[in-house]
Amino acid sequence: MGGPLLAAIDLIQVTLASGSIAWEQFESLACAVLQEDDLPRLRKLGGVADMGMDAKEESFFSDETVLERVVQVTQQRAQVQKLANTLKRLEAARVKVHQLVLVFRHPVASDVKLKMQDRGREMGVAVDVRDEGYLVIRLGRPGSRIFANHFGNARDKVLALFQTQDPLEQVSAGLRHATLASVGAYVLHADSALVRNTLFDRLVLAAMVTLG
């Protein structure tokens, strides 16, 4: 059980870190996770659009089950500044908010989370920070179909991988022989099992994401 579950977690992490995910796809994925978790009536909130450079990369949402709670999904890396900008825009749009849920595509360090929560308290807003780790845990839950619905399942990605042309057929004979010799050493070395359980598994997952 642990093996397949850890492999699925690795695949999810590699996928989220991939630059091939369009913003709209990530936003849809994050919203599906929130709806399955604790915001079942999440909906897009009109009238609070960012008119700056992030207009196409951010949206505000609210959940009708809790009054005065606003959700924002974002992939901005300047995370503390993102909070400050978000609170200013909500204030300018006259949106009353007591709780702000920020969902970041990337990891958020513990000290950064604390800093954002402190900044929120100064403004009278409870800040709930959710990041890549939160998304990975929710997407990796047994029985969850969200990741498969957005990216296909692992079986489909493996099949696609083996249906592509062998890259060794496109290189010179000398490079092919050198590569095969390296693979032989990799397989036969006394510590090769340990290496295969880490490096090779992650390499295959990265290839599957690229093909997806």
JSON list of C-alpha atoms in Angstrom, two decimals:
[
{"chain": "A", "resi": 1, "resn": "MET", "atom": "CA", "xyz": [0.00, 0.00, 0.00]},
{"chain": "A", "resi": 2, "resn": "GLY", "atom": "CA", "xyz": [2.79, 2.37, 0.95]},
{"chain": "A", "resi": 3, "resn": "GLY", "atom": "CA", "xyz": [4.63, 1.88, -2.34]},
{"chain": "A", "resi": 4, "resn": "PRO", "atom": "CA", "xyz": [1.79, 2.84, -4.72]},
{"chain": "A", "resi": 5, "resn": "LEU", "atom": "CA", "xyz": [0.71, 5.67, -2.44]},
{"chain": "A", "resi": 6, "resn": "LEU", "atom": "CA", "xyz": [4.21, 7.15, -2.30]},
{"chain": "A", "resi": 7, "resn": "ALA", "atom": "CA", "xyz": [4.54, 6.79, -6.08]},
{"chain": "A", "resi": 8, "resn": "ALA", "atom": "CA", "xyz": [1.26, 8.68, -6.51]},
{"chain": "A", "resi": 9, "resn": "ILE", "atom": "CA", "xyz": [2.48, 11.41, -4.15]},
{"chain": "A", "resi": 10, "resn": "ASP", "atom": "CA", "xyz": [5.71, 11.71, -6.15]},
{"chain": "A", "resi": 11, "resn": "LEU", "atom": "CA", "xyz": [3.76, 11.99, -9.41]},
{"chain": "A", "resi": 12, "resn": "ILE", "atom": "CA", "xyz": [1.56, 14.73, -7.95]},
{"chain": "A", "resi": 13, "resn": "GLN", "atom": "CA", "xyz": [4.57, 16.68, -6.66]},
{"chain": "A", "resi": 14, "resn": "VAL", "atom": "CA", "xyz": [6.38, 16.47, -10.00]},
{"chain": "A", "resi": 15, "resn": "THR", "atom": "CA", "xyz": [3.24, 17.53, -11.85]},
{"chain": "A", "resi": 16, "resn": "LEU", "atom": "CA", "xyz": [2.62, 20.58, -9.66]},
{"chain": "A", "resi": 17, "resn": "ALA", "atom": "CA", "xyz": [6.25, 21.62, -10.05]},
{"chain": "A", "resi": 18, "resn": "SER", "atom": "CA", "xyz": [6.07, 21.24, -13.81]},
{"chain": "A", "resi": 19, "resn": "GLY", "atom": "CA", "xyz": [6.00, 24.43, -15.85]},
{"chain": "A", "resi": 20, "resn": "SER", "atom": "CA", "xyz": [3.70, 22.77, -18.38]},
{"chain": "A", "resi": 21, "resn": "ILE", "atom": "CA", "xyz": [0.52, 23.31, -16.33]},
{"chain": "A", "resi": 22, "resn": "ALA", "atom": "CA", "xyz": [-1.52, 26.23, -17.66]},
{"chain": "A", "resi": 23, "resn": "TRP", "atom": "CA", "xyz": [-2.80, 28.73, -15.11]},
{"chain": "A", "resi": 24, "resn": "GLU", "atom": "CA", "xyz": [-6.45, 27.90, -15.82]},
{"chain": "A", "resi": 25, "resn": "GLN", "atom": "CA", "xyz": [-5.73, 24.20, -15.27]},
{"chain": "A", "resi": 26, "resn": "PHE", "atom": "CA", "xyz": [-4.05, 24.84, -11.93]},
{"chain": "A", "resi": 27, "resn": "GLU", "atom": "CA", "xyz": [-6.85, 27.13, -10.79]},
{"chain": "A", "resi": 28, "resn": "SER", "atom": "CA", "xyz": [-9.44, 24.48, -11.68]},
{"chain": "A", "resi": 29, "resn": "LEU", "atom": "CA", "xyz": [-7.41, 21.83, -9.83]},
{"chain": "A", "resi": 30, "resn": "ALA", "atom": "CA", "xyz": [-7.05, 23.95, -6.69]},
{"chain": "A", "resi": 31, "resn": "CYS", "atom": "CA", "xyz": [-10.75, 24.83, -6.64]},
{"chain": "A", "resi": 32, "resn": "ALA", "atom": "CA", "xyz": [-11.70, 21.16, -6.98]},
{"chain": "A", "resi": 33, "resn": "VAL", "atom": "CA", "xyz": [-9.47, 20.35, -3.99]},
{"chain": "A", "resi": 34, "resn": "LEU", "atom": "CA", "xyz": [-11.05, 23.11, -1.90]},
{"chain": "A", "resi": 35, "resn": "GLN", "atom": "CA", "xyz": [-14.57, 21.99, -2.81]},
{"chain": "A", "resi": 36, "resn": "GLU", "atom": "CA", "xyz": [-13.80, 18.40, -1.84]},
{"chain": "A", "resi": 37, "resn": "ASP", "atom": "CA", "xyz": [-12.13, 19.49, 1.39]},
{"chain": "A", "resi": 38, "resn": "ASP", "atom": "CA", "xyz": [-13.98, 22.19, 3.35]},
{"chain": "A", "resi": 39, "resn": "LEU", "atom": "CA", "xyz": [-15.41, 24.67, 0.81]},
{"chain": "A", "resi": 40, "resn": "PRO", "atom": "CA", "xyz": [-18.13, 22.70, -0.98]},
{"chain": "A", "resi": 41, "resn": "ARG", "atom": "CA", "xyz": [-19.96, 25.79, -2.31]},
{"chain": "A", "resi": 42, "resn": "LEU", "atom": "CA", "xyz": [-16.96, 27.64, -3.68]},
{"chain": "A", "resi": 43, "resn": "ARG", "atom": "CA", "xyz": [-17.82, 30.08, -6.45]},
{"chain": "A", "resi": 44, "resn": "LYS", "atom": "CA", "xyz": [-16.01, 32.80, -8.37]},
{"chain": "A", "resi": 45, "resn": "LEU", "atom": "CA", "xyz": [-16.47, 36.25, -6.85]},
{"chain": "A", "resi": 46, "resn": "GLY", "atom": "CA", "xyz": [-17.18, 38.97, -9.41]},
{"chain": "A", "resi": 47, "resn": "GLY", "atom": "CA", "xyz": [-16.08, 42.59, -9.21]},
{"chain": "A", "resi": 48, "resn": "VAL", "atom": "CA", "xyz": [-12.70, 42.06, -7.57]},
{"chain": "A", "resi": 49, "resn": "ALA", "atom": "CA", "xyz": [-10.57, 41.41, -10.65]},
{"chain": "A", "resi": 50, "resn": "ASP", "atom": "CA", "xyz": [-6.92, 42.41, -10.58]},
{"chain": "A", "resi": 51, "resn": "MET", "atom": "CA", "xyz": [-6.51, 45.03, -13.31]},
{"chain": "A", "resi": 52, "resn": "GLY", "atom": "CA", "xyz": [-2.70, 44.82, -13.24]},
{"chain": "A", "resi": 53, "resn": "MET", "atom": "CA", "xyz": [-0.28, 42.34, -14.73]},
{"chain": "A", "resi": 54, "resn": "ASP", "atom": "CA", "xyz": [-1.77, 39.41, -12.81]},
{"chain": "A", "resi": 55, "resn": "ALA", "atom": "CA", "xyz": [-5.23, 39.81, -14.32]},
{"chain": "A", "resi": 56, "resn": "LYS", "atom": "CA", "xyz": [-5.05, 36.47, -16.14]},
{"chain": "A", "resi": 57, "resn": "GLU", "atom": "CA", "xyz": [-3.40, 34.60, -13.30]},
{"chain": "A", "resi": 58, "resn": "GLU", "atom": "CA", "xyz": [-5.62, 35.26, -10.33]},
{"chain": "A", "resi": 59, "resn": "SER", "atom": "CA", "xyz": [-9.25, 35.10, -9.34]},
{"chain": "A", "resi": 60, "resn": "PHE", "atom": "CA", "xyz": [-11.15, 35.62, -6.11]},
{"chain": "A", "resi": 61, "resn": "PHE", "atom": "CA", "xyz": [-13.65, 33.10, -4.80]},
{"chain": "A", "resi": 62, "resn": "SER", "atom": "CA", "xyz": [-16.05, 32.90, -1.90]},
{"chain": "A", "resi": 63, "resn": "ASP", "atom": "CA", "xyz": [-17.87, 30.08, -0.15]},
{"chain": "A", "resi": 64, "resn": "GLU", "atom": "CA", "xyz": [-21.51, 30.62, 0.67]},
{"chain": "A", "resi": 65, "resn": "THR", "atom": "CA", "xyz": [-21.36, 28.40, 3.75]},
{"chain": "A", "resi": 66, "resn": "VAL", "atom": "CA", "xyz": [-19.21, 30.96, 5.61]},
{"chain": "A", "resi": 67, "resn": "LEU", "atom": "CA", "xyz": [-19.96, 34.67, 5.47]},
{"chain": "A", "resi": 68, "resn": "GLU", "atom": "CA", "xyz": [-17.17, 37.14, 4.83]},
{"chain": "A", "resi": 69, "resn": "ARG", "atom": "CA", "xyz": [-14.60, 34.52, 3.83]},
{"chain": "A", "resi": 70, "resn": "VAL", "atom": "CA", "xyz": [-12.73, 35.09, 0.57]},
{"chain": "A", "resi": 71, "resn": "VAL", "atom": "CA", "xyz": [-10.47, 32.62, -1.23]},
{"chain": "A", "resi": 72, "resn": "GLN", "atom": "CA", "xyz": [-7.68, 33.44, -3.63]},
{"chain": "A", "resi": 73, "resn": "VAL", "atom": "CA", "xyz": [-5.73, 30.95, -5.72]},
{"chain": "A", "resi": 74, "resn": "THR", "atom": "CA", "xyz": [-2.37, 32.27, -6.87]},
{"chain": "A", "resi": 75, "resn": "GLN", "atom": "CA", "xyz": [0.98, 31.20, -8.27]},
{"chain": "A", "resi": 76, "resn": "GLN", "atom": "CA", "xyz": [2.84, 34.37, -7.31]},
{"chain": "A", "resi": 77, "resn": "ARG", "atom": "CA", "xyz": [6.14, 33.66, -5.55]},
{"chain": "A", "resi": 78, "resn": "ALA", "atom": "CA", "xyz": [6.39, 36.97, -3.64]},
{"chain": "A", "resi": 79, "resn": "GLN", "atom": "CA", "xyz": [4.06, 35.57, -1.03]},
{"chain": "A", "resi": 80, "resn": "VAL", "atom": "CA", "xyz": [4.08, 38.22, 1.71]},
{"chain": "A", "resi": 81, "resn": "GLN", "atom": "CA", "xyz": [3.70, 40.96, -0.87]},
{"chain": "A", "resi": 82, "resn": "LYS", "atom": "CA", "xyz": [0.86, 38.99, -2.45]},
{"chain": "A", "resi": 83, "resn": "LEU", "atom": "CA", "xyz": [-1.03, 39.11, 0.85]},
{"chain": "A", "resi": 84, "resn": "ALA", "atom": "CA", "xyz": [-0.54, 42.88, 1.17]},
{"chain": "A", "resi": 85, "resn": "ASN", "atom": "CA", "xyz": [-1.70, 43.47, -2.41]},
{"chain": "A", "resi": 86, "resn": "THR", "atom": "CA", "xyz": [-4.69, 41.19, -1.95]},
{"chain": "A", "resi": 87, "resn": "LEU", "atom": "CA", "xyz": [-5.89, 42.99, 1.17]},
{"chain": "A", "resi": 88, "resn": "LYS", "atom": "CA", "xyz": [-5.52, 46.36, -0.56]},
{"chain": "A", "resi": 89, "resn": "ARG", "atom": "CA", "xyz": [-7.55, 45.23, -3.58]},
{"chain": "A", "resi": 90, "resn": "LEU", "atom": "CA", "xyz": [-10.31, 43.79, -1.41]},
{"chain": "A", "resi": 91, "resn": "GLU", "atom": "CA", "xyz": [-10.47, 47.02, 0.56]},
{"chain": "A", "resi": 92, "resn": "ALA", "atom": "CA", "xyz": [-10.55, 49.10, -2.65]},
{"chain": "A", "resi": 93, "resn": "ALA", "atom": "CA", "xyz": [-13.38, 46.92, -3.98]},
{"chain": "A", "resi": 94, "resn": "ARG", "atom": "CA", "xyz": [-15.24, 47.34, -0.66]},
{"chain": "A", "resi": 95, "resn": "VAL", "atom": "CA", "xyz": [-15.34, 43.59, -0.08]},
{"chain": "A", "resi": 96, "resn": "LYS", "atom": "CA", "xyz": [-15.80, 42.91, 3.61]},
{"chain": "A", "resi": 97, "resn": "VAL", "atom": "CA", "xyz": [-13.63, 39.98, 4.66]},
{"chain": "A", "resi": 98, "resn": "HIS", "atom": "CA", "xyz": [-12.96, 38.43, 8.05]},
{"chain": "A", "resi": 99, "resn": "GLN", "atom": "CA", "xyz": [-11.11, 35.40, 6.74]},
{"chain": "A", "resi": 100, "resn": "LEU", "atom": "CA", "xyz": [-8.83, 35.16, 3.71]},
{"chain": "A", "resi": 101, "resn": "VAL", "atom": "CA", "xyz": [-7.79, 31.76, 2.36]},
{"chain": "A", "resi": 102, "resn": "LEU", "atom": "CA", "xyz": [-4.68, 32.01, 0.15]},
{"chain": "A", "resi": 103, "resn": "VAL", "atom": "CA", "xyz": [-3.83, 28.94, -1.93]},
{"chain": "A", "resi": 104, "resn": "PHE", "atom": "CA", "xyz": [-0.30, 29.09, -3.33]},
{"chain": "A", "resi": 105, "resn": "ARG", "atom": "CA", "xyz": [0.94, 26.81, -6.08]},
{"chain": "A", "resi": 106, "resn": "HIS", "atom": "CA", "xyz": [4.42, 26.71, -4.56]},
{"chain": "A", "resi": 107, "resn": "PRO", "atom": "CA", "xyz": [5.64, 25.77, -1.06]},
{"chain": "A", "resi": 108, "resn": "VAL", "atom": "CA", "xyz": [5.34, 28.41, 1.66]},
{"chain": "A", "resi": 109, "resn": "ALA", "atom": "CA", "xyz": [7.94, 28.33, 4.43]},
{"chain": "A", "resi": 110, "resn": "SER", "atom": "CA", "xyz": [6.71, 28.17, 8.03]},
{"chain": "A", "resi": 111, "resn": "ASP", "atom": "CA", "xyz": [8.17, 31.55, 8.96]},
{"chain": "A", "resi": 112, "resn": "VAL", "atom": "CA", "xyz": [6.53, 33.13, 5.90]},
{"chain": "A", "resi": 113, "resn": "LYS", "atom": "CA", "xyz": [3.17, 31.66, 6.91]},
{"chain": "A", "resi": 114, "resn": "LEU", "atom": "CA", "xyz": [3.54, 33.10, 10.40]},
{"chain": "A", "resi": 115, "resn": "LYS", "atom": "CA", "xyz": [4.50, 36.48, 8.98]},
{"chain": "A", "resi": 116, "resn": "MET", "atom": "CA", "xyz": [1.41, 36.53, 6.75]},
{"chain": "A", "resi": 117, "resn": "GLN", "atom": "CA", "xyz": [-0.85, 35.49, 9.62]},
{"chain": "A", "resi": 118, "resn": "ASP", "atom": "CA", "xyz": [0.61, 38.25, 11.80]},
{"chain": "A", "resi": 119, "resn": "ARG", "atom": "CA", "xyz": [0.09, 40.77, 8.99]},
{"chain": "A", "resi": 120, "resn": "GLY", "atom": "CA", "xyz": [-3.51, 39.61, 8.66]},
{"chain": "A", "resi": 121, "resn": "ARG", "atom": "CA", "xyz": [-4.19, 40.01, 12.37]},
{"chain": "A", "resi": 122, "resn": "GLU", "atom": "CA", "xyz": [-2.93, 43.58, 12.18]},
{"chain": "A", "resi": 123, "resn": "MET", "atom": "CA", "xyz": [-5.57, 44.19, 9.51]},
{"chain": "A", "resi": 124, "resn": "GLY", "atom": "CA", "xyz": [-8.29, 42.34, 11.39]},
{"chain": "A", "resi": 125, "resn": "VAL", "atom": "CA", "xyz": [-8.30, 39.42, 8.93]},
{"chain": "A", "resi": 126, "resn": "ALA", "atom": "CA", "xyz": [-7.70, 35.76, 9.75]},
{"chain": "A", "resi": 127, "resn": "VAL", "atom": "CA", "xyz": [-5.30, 34.43, 7.10]},
{"chain": "A", "resi": 128, "resn": "ASP", "atom": "CA", "xyz": [-5.41, 30.75, 6.18]},
{"chain": "A", "resi": 129, "resn": "VAL", "atom": "CA", "xyz": [-2.37, 29.82, 4.05]},
{"chain": "A", "resi": 130, "resn": "ARG", "atom": "CA", "xyz": [-2.46, 26.64, 1.97]},
{"chain": "A", "resi": 131, "resn": "ASP", "atom": "CA", "xyz": [0.40, 25.67, -0.32]},
{"chain": "A", "resi": 132, "resn": "GLU", "atom": "CA", "xyz": [1.79, 22.89, -2.48]},
{"chain": "A", "resi": 133, "resn": "GLY", "atom": "CA", "xyz": [2.06, 20.54, 0.50]},
{"chain": "A", "resi": 134, "resn": "TYR", "atom": "CA", "xyz": [-1.64, 20.93, 1.26]},
{"chain": "A", "resi": 135, "resn": "LEU", "atom": "CA", "xyz": [-2.57, 20.25, -2.37]},
{"chain": "A", "resi": 136, "resn": "VAL", "atom": "CA", "xyz": [-0.35, 17.17, -2.57]},
{"chain": "A", "resi": 137, "resn": "ILE", "atom": "CA", "xyz": [-1.83, 15.66, 0.59]},
{"chain": "A", "resi": 138, "resn": "ARG", "atom": "CA", "xyz": [-5.41, 16.26, -0.56]},
{"chain": "A", "resi": 139, "resn": "LEU", "atom": "CA", "xyz": [-4.79, 15.04, -4.10]},
{"chain": "A", "resi": 140, "resn": "GLY", "atom": "CA", "xyz": [-2.99, 11.93, -2.81]},
{"chain": "A", "resi": 141, "resn": "ARG", "atom": "CA", "xyz": [-5.84, 10.79, -0.58]},
{"chain": "A", "resi": 142, "resn": "PRO", "atom": "CA", "xyz": [-7.03, 7.26, -1.43]},
{"chain": "A", "resi": 143, "resn": "GLY", "atom": "CA", "xyz": [-10.24, 7.45, -3.43]},
{"chain": "A", "resi": 144, "resn": "SER", "atom": "CA", "xyz": [-9.74, 11.01, -4.65]},
{"chain": "A", "resi": 145, "resn": "ARG", "atom": "CA", "xyz": [-10.29, 11.31, -8.42]},
{"chain": "A", "resi": 146, "resn": "ILE", "atom": "CA", "xyz": [-9.36, 14.98, -8.77]},
{"chain": "A", "resi": 147, "resn": "PHE", "atom": "CA", "xyz": [-5.80, 14.45, -10.02]},
{"chain": "A", "resi": 148, "resn": "ALA", "atom": "CA", "xyz": [-6.82, 11.71, -12.47]},
{"chain": "A", "resi": 149, "resn": "ASN", "atom": "CA", "xyz": [-9.69, 13.85, -13.78]},
{"chain": "A", "resi": 150, "resn": "HIS", "atom": "CA", "xyz": [-7.29, 16.70, -14.58]},
{"chain": "A", "resi": 151, "resn": "PHE", "atom": "CA", "xyz": [-4.18, 14.83, -15.75]},
{"chain": "A", "resi": 152, "resn": "GLY", "atom": "CA", "xyz": [-5.12, 11.19, -16.38]},
{"chain": "A", "resi": 153, "resn": "ASN", "atom": "CA", "xyz": [-4.03, 8.27, -14.23]},
{"chain": "A", "resi": 154, "resn": "ALA", "atom": "CA", "xyz": [-0.55, 6.83, -13.83]},
{"chain": "A", "resi": 155, "resn": "ARG", "atom": "CA", "xyz": [-1.36, 3.80, -16.01]},
{"chain": "A", "resi": 156, "resn": "ASP", "atom": "CA", "xyz": [-2.24, 6.06, -18.96]},
{"chain": "A", "resi": 157, "resn": "LYS", "atom": "CA", "xyz": [1.00, 8.00, -18.55]},
{"chain": "A", "resi": 158, "resn": "VAL", "atom": "CA", "xyz": [3.10, 4.83, -18.42]},
{"chain": "A", "resi": 159, "resn": "LEU", "atom": "CA", "xyz": [1.46, 3.53, -21.60]},
{"chain": "A", "resi": 160, "resn": "ALA", "atom": "CA", "xyz": [2.12, 6.85, -23.34]},
{"chain": "A", "resi": 161, "resn": "LEU", "atom": "CA", "xyz": [5.74, 6.69, -22.24]},
{"chain": "A", "resi": 162, "resn": "PHE", "atom": "CA", "xyz": [6.29, 3.26, -23.80]},
{"chain": "A", "resi": 163, "resn": "GLN", "atom": "CA", "xyz": [4.52, 4.23, -27.01]},
{"chain": "A", "resi": 164, "resn": "THR", "atom": "CA", "xyz": [7.06, 6.96, -27.80]},
{"chain": "A", "resi": 165, "resn": "GLN", "atom": "CA", "xyz": [10.12, 6.37, -29.96]},
{"chain": "A", "resi": 166, "resn": "ASP", "atom": "CA", "xyz": [13.25, 5.09, -28.20]},
{"chain": "A", "resi": 167, "resn": "PRO", "atom": "CA", "xyz": [15.54, 8.15, -27.94]},
{"chain": "A", "resi": 168, "resn": "LEU", "atom": "CA", "xyz": [18.64, 5.90, -28.23]},
{"chain": "A", "resi": 169, "resn": "GLU", "atom": "CA", "xyz": [17.66, 5.17, -31.83]},
{"chain": "A", "resi": 170, "resn": "GLN", "atom": "CA", "xyz": [18.27, 8.81, -32.66]},
{"chain": "A", "resi": 171, "resn": "VAL", "atom": "CA", "xyz": [21.90, 9.04, -31.43]},
{"chain": "A", "resi": 172, "resn": "SER", "atom": "CA", "xyz": [25.24, 7.75, -32.71]},
{"chain": "A", "resi": 173, "resn": "ALA", "atom": "CA", "xyz": [26.37, 4.19, -32.08]},
{"chain": "A", "resi": 174, "resn": "GLY", "atom": "CA", "xyz": [29.21, 5.38, -29.81]},
{"chain": "A", "resi": 175, "resn": "LEU", "atom": "CA", "xyz": [26.89, 7.37, -27.57]},
{"chain": "A", "resi": 176, "resn": "ARG", "atom": "CA", "xyz": [24.43, 4.49, -27.50]},
{"chain": "A", "resi": 177, "resn": "HIS", "atom": "CA", "xyz": [27.12, 2.03, -26.36]},
{"chain": "A", "resi": 178, "resn": "ALA", "atom": "CA", "xyz": [28.39, 4.44, -23.71]},
{"chain": "A", "resi": 179, "resn": "THR", "atom": "CA", "xyz": [24.86, 4.95, -22.42]},
{"chain": "A", "resi": 180, "resn": "LEU", "atom": "CA", "xyz": [24.19, 1.22, -22.24]},
{"chain": "A", "resi": 181, "resn": "ALA", "atom": "CA", "xyz": [27.49, 0.68, -20.41]},
{"chain": "A", "resi": 182, "resn": "SER", "atom": "CA", "xyz": [26.52, 3.32, -17.86]},
{"chain": "A", "resi": 183, "resn": "VAL", "atom": "CA", "xyz": [23.13, 1.67, -17.40]},
{"chain": "A", "resi": 184, "resn": "GLY", "atom": "CA", "xyz": [24.86, -1.68, -16.89]},
{"chain": "A", "resi": 185, "resn": "ALA", "atom": "CA", "xyz": [27.03, -0.25, -14.11]},
{"chain": "A", "resi": 186, "resn": "TYR", "atom": "CA", "xyz": [23.97, 1.39, -12.63]},
{"chain": "A", "resi": 187, "resn": "VAL", "atom": "CA", "xyz": [22.12, -1.94, -12.52]},
{"chain": "A", "resi": 188, "resn": "LEU", "atom": "CA", "xyz": [24.96, -4.21, -11.38]},
{"chain": "A", "resi": 189, "resn": "HIS", "atom": "CA", "xyz": [26.57, -2.03, -8.69]},
{"chain": "A", "resi": 190, "resn": "ALA", "atom": "CA", "xyz": [26.12, -3.26, -5.10]},
{"chain": "A", "resi": 191, "resn": "ASP", "atom": "CA", "xyz": [24.21, -0.12, -4.14]},
{"chain": "A", "resi": 192, "resn": "SER", "atom": "CA", "xyz": [22.17, 0.06, -7.33]},
{"chain": "A", "resi": 193, "resn": "ALA", "atom": "CA", "xyz": [18.89, -1.00, -5.68]},
{"chain": "A", "resi": 194, "resn": "LEU", "atom": "CA", "xyz": [18.97, 2.03, -3.39]},
{"chain": "A", "resi": 195, "resn": "VAL", "atom": "CA", "xyz": [19.67, 4.34, -6.30]},
{"chain": "A", "resi": 196, "resn": "ARG", "atom": "CA", "xyz": [16.92, 2.82, -8.44]},
{"chain": "A", "resi": 197, "resn": "ASN", "atom": "CA", "xyz": [14.34, 3.28, -5.70]},
{"chain": "A", "resi": 198, "resn": "THR", "atom": "CA", "xyz": [14.97, 7.03, -5.71]},
{"chain": "A", "resi": 199, "resn": "LEU", "atom": "CA", "xyz": [16.59, 8.50, -8.80]},
{"chain": "A", "resi": 200, "resn": "PHE", "atom": "CA", "xyz": [15.05, 6.26, -11.45]},
{"chain": "A", "resi": 201, "resn": "ASP", "atom": "CA", "xyz": [11.53, 6.42, -10.05]},
{"chain": "A", "resi": 202, "resn": "ARG", "atom": "CA", "xyz": [11.59, 10.21, -10.02]},
{"chain": "A", "resi": 203, "resn": "LEU", "atom": "CA", "xyz": [13.07, 10.32, -13.51]},
{"chain": "A", "resi": 204, "resn": "VAL", "atom": "CA", "xyz": [10.23, 8.18, -14.87]},
{"chain": "A", "resi": 205, "resn": "LEU", "atom": "CA", "xyz": [7.64, 10.34, -13.11]},
{"chain": "A", "resi": 206, "resn": "ALA", "atom": "CA", "xyz": [9.18, 13.47, -14.62]},
{"chain": "A", "resi": 207, "resn": "ALA", "atom": "CA", "xyz": [9.05, 11.87, -18.08]},
{"chain": "A", "resi": 208, "resn": "MET", "atom": "CA", "xyz": [5.39, 10.95, -17.59]},
{"chain": "A", "resi": 209, "resn": "VAL", "atom": "CA", "xyz": [4.50, 14.49, -16.62]},
{"chain": "A", "resi": 210, "resn": "THR", "atom": "CA", "xyz": [6.35, 15.86, -19.65]},
{"chain": "A", "resi": 211, "resn": "LEU", "atom": "CA", "xyz": [4.44, 13.51, -21.94]},
{"chain": "A", "resi": 212, "resn": "GLY", "atom": "CA", "xyz": [1.18, 14.46, -20.27]}
]
